[in-house]
Coordinates of C-alpha atoms and ligand atoms in Angstrom, one line a residue:
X1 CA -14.4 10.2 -14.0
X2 CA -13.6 11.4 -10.4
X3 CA -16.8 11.9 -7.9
X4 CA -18.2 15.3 -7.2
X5 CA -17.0 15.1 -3.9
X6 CA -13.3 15.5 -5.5
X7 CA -14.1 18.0 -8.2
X8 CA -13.3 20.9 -6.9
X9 CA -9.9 19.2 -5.3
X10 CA -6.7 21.1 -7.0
X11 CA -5.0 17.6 -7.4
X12 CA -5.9 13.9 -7.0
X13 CA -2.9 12.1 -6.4
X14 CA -2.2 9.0 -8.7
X15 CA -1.0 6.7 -6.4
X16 CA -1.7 6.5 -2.7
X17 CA -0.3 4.4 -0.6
X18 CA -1.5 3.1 2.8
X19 CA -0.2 1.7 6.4
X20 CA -3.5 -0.1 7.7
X21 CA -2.1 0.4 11.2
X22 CA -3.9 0.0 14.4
X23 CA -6.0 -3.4 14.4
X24 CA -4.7 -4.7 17.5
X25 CA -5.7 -1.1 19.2
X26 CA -9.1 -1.1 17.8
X27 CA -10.0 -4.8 19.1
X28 CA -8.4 -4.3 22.2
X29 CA -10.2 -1.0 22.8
X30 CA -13.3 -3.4 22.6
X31 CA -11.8 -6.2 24.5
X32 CA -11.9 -7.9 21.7
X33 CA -8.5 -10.6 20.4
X34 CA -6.0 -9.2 18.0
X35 CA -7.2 -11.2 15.2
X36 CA -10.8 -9.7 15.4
X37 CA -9.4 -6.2 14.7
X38 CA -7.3 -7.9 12.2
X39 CA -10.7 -9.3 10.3
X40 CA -12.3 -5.9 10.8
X41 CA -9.6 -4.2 9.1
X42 CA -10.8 -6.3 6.1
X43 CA -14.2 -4.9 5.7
X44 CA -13.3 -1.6 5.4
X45 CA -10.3 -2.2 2.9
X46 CA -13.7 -3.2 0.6
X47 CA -15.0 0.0 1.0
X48 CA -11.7 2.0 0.6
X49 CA -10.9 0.1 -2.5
X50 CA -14.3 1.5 -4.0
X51 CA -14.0 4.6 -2.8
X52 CA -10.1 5.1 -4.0
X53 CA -12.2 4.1 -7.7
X54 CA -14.6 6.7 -7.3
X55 CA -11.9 9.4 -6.5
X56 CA -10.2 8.4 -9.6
X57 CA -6.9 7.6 -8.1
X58 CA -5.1 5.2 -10.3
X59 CA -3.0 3.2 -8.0
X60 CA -3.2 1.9 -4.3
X61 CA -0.5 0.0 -2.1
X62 CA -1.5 -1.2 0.3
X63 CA 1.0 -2.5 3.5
X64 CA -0.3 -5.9 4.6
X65 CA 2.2 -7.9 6.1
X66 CA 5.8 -6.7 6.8
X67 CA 9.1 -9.0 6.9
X68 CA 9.3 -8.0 10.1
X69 CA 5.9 -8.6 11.2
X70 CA 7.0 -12.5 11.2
X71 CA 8.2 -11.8 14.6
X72 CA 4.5 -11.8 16.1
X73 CA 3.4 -14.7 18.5
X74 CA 2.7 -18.0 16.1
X75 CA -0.8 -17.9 16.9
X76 CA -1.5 -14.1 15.1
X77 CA 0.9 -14.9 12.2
X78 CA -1.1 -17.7 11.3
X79 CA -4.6 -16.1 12.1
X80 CA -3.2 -13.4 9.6
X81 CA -2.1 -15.8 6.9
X82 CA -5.6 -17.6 7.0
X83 CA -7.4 -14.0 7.2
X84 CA -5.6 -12.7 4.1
X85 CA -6.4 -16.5 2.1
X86 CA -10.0 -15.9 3.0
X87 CA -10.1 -12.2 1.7
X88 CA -8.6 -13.5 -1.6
X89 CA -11.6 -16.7 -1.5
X90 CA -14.5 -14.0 -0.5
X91 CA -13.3 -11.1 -2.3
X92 CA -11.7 -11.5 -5.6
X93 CA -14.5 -11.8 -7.9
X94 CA -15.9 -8.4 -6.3
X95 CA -12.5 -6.7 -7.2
X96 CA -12.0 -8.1 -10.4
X97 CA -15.9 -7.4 -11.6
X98 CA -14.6 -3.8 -10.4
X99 CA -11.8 -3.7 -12.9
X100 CA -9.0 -4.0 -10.3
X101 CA -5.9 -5.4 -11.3
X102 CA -3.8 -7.1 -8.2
X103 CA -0.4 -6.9 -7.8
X104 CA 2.3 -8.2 -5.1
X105 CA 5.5 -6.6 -4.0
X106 CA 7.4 -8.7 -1.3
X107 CA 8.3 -12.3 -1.7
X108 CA 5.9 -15.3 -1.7
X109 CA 8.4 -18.0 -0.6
X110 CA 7.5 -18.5 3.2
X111 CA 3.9 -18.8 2.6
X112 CA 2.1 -22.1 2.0
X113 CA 1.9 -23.9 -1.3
X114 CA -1.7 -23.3 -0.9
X115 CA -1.6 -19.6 -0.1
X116 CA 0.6 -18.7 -2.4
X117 CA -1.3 -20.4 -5.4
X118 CA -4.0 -18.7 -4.1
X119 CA -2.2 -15.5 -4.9
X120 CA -0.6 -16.3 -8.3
X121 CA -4.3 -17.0 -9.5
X122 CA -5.6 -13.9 -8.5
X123 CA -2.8 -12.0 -10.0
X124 CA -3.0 -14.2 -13.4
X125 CA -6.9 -13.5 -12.9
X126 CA -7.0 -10.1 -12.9
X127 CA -4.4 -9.1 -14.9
X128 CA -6.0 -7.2 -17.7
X129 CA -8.0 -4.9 -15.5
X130 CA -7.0 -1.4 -15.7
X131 CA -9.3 0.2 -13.9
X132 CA -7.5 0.2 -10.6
X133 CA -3.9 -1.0 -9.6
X134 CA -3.5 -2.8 -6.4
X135 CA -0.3 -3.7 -5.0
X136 CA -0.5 -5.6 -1.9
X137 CA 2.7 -5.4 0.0
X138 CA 2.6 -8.5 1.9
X139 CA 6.0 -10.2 2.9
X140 CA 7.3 -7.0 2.5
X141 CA 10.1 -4.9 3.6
X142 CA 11.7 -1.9 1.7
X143 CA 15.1 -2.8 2.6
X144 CA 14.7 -6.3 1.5
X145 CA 13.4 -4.9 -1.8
X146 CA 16.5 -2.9 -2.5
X147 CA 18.9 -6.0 -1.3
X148 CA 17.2 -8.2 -4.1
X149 CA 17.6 -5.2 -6.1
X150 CA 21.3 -5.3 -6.0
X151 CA 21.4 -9.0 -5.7
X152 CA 19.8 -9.1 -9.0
X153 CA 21.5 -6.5 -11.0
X154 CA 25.0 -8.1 -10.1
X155 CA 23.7 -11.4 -11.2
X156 CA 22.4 -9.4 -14.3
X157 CA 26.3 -8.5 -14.8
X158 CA 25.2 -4.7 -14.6
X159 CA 28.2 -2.2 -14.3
X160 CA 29.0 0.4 -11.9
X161 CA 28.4 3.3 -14.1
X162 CA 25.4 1.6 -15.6
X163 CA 23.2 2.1 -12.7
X164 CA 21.1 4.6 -12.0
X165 CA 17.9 5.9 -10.4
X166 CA 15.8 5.0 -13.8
X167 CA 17.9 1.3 -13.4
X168 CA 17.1 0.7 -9.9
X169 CA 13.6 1.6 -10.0
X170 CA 13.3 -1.2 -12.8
X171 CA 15.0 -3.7 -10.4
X172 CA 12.1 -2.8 -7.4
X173 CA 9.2 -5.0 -6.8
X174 CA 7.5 -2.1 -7.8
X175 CA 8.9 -1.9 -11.2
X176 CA 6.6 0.5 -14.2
X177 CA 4.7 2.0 -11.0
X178 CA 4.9 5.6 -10.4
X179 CA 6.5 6.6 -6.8
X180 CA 3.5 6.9 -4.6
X181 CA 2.2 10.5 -4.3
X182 CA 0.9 10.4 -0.7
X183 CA 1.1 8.1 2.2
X184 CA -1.0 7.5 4.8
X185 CA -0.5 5.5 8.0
X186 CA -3.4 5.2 10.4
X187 CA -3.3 5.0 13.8
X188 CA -1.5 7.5 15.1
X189 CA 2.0 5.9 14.5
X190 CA 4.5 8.5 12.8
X191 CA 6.9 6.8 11.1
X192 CA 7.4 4.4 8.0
X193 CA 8.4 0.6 9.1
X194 CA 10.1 0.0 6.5
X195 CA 7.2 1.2 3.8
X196 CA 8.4 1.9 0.0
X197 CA 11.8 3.4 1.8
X198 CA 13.1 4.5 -2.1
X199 CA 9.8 5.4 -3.8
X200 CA 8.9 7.3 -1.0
X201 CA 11.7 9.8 -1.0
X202 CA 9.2 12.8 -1.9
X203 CA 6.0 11.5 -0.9
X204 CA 3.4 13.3 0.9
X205 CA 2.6 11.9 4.4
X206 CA -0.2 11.9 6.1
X207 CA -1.2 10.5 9.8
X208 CA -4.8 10.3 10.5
X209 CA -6.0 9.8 14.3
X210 CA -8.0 6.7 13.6
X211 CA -7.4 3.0 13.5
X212 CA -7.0 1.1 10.7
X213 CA -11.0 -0.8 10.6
X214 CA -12.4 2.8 11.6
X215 CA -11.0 4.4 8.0
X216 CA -13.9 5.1 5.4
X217 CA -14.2 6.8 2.5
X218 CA -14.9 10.0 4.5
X219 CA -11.2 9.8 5.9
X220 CA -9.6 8.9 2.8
X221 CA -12.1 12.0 1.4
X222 CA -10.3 14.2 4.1
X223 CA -7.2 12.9 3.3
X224 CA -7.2 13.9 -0.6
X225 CA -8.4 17.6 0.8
X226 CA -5.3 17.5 3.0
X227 CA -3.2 16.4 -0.1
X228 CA -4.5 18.7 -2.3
X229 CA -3.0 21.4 -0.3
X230 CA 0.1 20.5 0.0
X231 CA 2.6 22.4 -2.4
X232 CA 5.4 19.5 -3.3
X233 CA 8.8 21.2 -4.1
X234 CA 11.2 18.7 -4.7
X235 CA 13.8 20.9 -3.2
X236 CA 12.8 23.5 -5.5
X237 CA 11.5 26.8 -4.5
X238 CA 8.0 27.6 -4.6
X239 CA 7.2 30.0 -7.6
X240 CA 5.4 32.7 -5.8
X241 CA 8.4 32.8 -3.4
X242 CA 10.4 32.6 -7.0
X243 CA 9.2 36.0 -7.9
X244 CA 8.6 37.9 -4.7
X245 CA 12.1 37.3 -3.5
X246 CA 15.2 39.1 -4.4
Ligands
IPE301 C1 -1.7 -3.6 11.5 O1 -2.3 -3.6 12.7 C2 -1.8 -4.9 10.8 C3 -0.6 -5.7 10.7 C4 0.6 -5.3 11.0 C5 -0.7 -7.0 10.0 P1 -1.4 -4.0 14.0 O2 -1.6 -5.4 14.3 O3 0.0 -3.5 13.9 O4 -2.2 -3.1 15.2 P2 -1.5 -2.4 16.4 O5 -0.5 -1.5 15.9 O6 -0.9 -3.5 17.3 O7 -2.7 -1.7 17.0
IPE302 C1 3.5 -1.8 9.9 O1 2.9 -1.8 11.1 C2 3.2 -3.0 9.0 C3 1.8 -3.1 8.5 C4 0.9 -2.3 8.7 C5 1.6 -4.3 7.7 P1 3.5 -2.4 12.4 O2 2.5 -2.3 13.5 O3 4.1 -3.8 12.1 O4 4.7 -1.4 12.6 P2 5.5 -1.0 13.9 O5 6.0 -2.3 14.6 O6 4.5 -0.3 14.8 O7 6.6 -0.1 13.5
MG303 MG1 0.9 -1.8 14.5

């Protein structure tokens, strides 16, 4: 059951996907270190997590950690990679007493042995929950996701003619998961970095003027207002314009 507060939206999108952009901004504005607006921009992913329930939206990506984000200084890539192991230690009872089933799109192999059997539990652990889907994109680039693509369906022997859009969506880390219906980036940042580059072709975008540890459930409110005006064509014509024109 969605909230009042999103009743008398026209359309609650089912999957909305975010670029938590802007924690080095916010901790600088402060004169704070990086990795302080990093751990910020955990608390608030707790609250946006229970507010995206609320709404009734079904699925959320969130972008964590991109392949190219390897190329930070040492010291903030590792800050990161213990940041996101201590999210998974303080927070994945919470999420899975929730209902919230975790996902991962992006690959696993350069993290530790540790981290990354931190991740497969929590993904084992919550795998039955249905109430919300969460895919964390972390280790992830879109273009990387379509290479493996292709790698795999060669190895599968697929043939030219057999692939399509259906056959390339099933090879996507993101395989069985609708395209996401809106995207948000925070921060003020307009573009994508290499964000769900394929399932994103006919998104909705949307660029609030905050940083990432300063979005609440009141921006994500005003976001879903925003999204529930948009009219999505698909390269279609609208139908009022349908009728009205000759
Ligand atoms: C996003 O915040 C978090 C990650 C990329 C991991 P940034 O660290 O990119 O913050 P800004 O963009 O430098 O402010
Ligand atoms: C995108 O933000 C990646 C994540 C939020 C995880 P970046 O801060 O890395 O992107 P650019 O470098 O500004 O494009
Ligand atoms: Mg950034």
């Amino acid at each position: 059951m969605a909230s009042p507060e999103v009743e008398n939206l026209q359309a609650v999108p089912a999957h909305v996907a975010i670029i938590m952009d802007g924690n080095g901004r916010w901790a600088l504005a402060r004169g704070l270190p990086r990795l302080a607006g990093h751990r910020a921009g955990t608390e608030n992913l707790r609250r946006v997590i229970e507010a995206c329930i609320e709404f009734g939206i079904q699925y959320l990506t969130i972008y964590a950690f991109s392949t190219e984000n390897w190329g930070r200084p040492e010291e903030e890539v590792q800050g990161l990679m213990k940041i996101f192991e201590d999210v998974i230690d303080r927070e994945l009872q919470e999420l899975h007493d929730q209902g919230v089933q975790m996902r991962h799109i992006g690959r696993l192999d350069r993290l530790s042995p540790e981290f990354r059997q931190k991740v497969l539990h929590a993904l084992e652990y919550t795998k039955h929950n249905t109430r919300l889907i969460l895919n964390v994109a972390f280790n992830y680039g879109g273009r990387d996701e379509i290479v493996n693509a292709i790698q795999c369906m060669i190895r599968d022997g697929l043939q030219p003619e057999e692939i399509t859009v259906e056959v390339v969506n099933r090879y996507l880390f993101t395989a069985g998961v609708p395209d996401p219906d809106l995207i948000i980036r925070t921060s003020g940042e307009l573009r994508g970095s290499n964000f769900l580059i394929w399932q994103g072709a006919y998104s909705e975008w949307y660029f609030p003027p905050v940083y990432w540890p300063d979005f609440d459930k009141e921006q994500l409110r005003l976001a879903l207002e925003e999204y529930s005006h948009r009219e999505r064509r698909y390269g279609r014509v609208s139908p009022v314009s349908n009728t009205t024109s000759t």
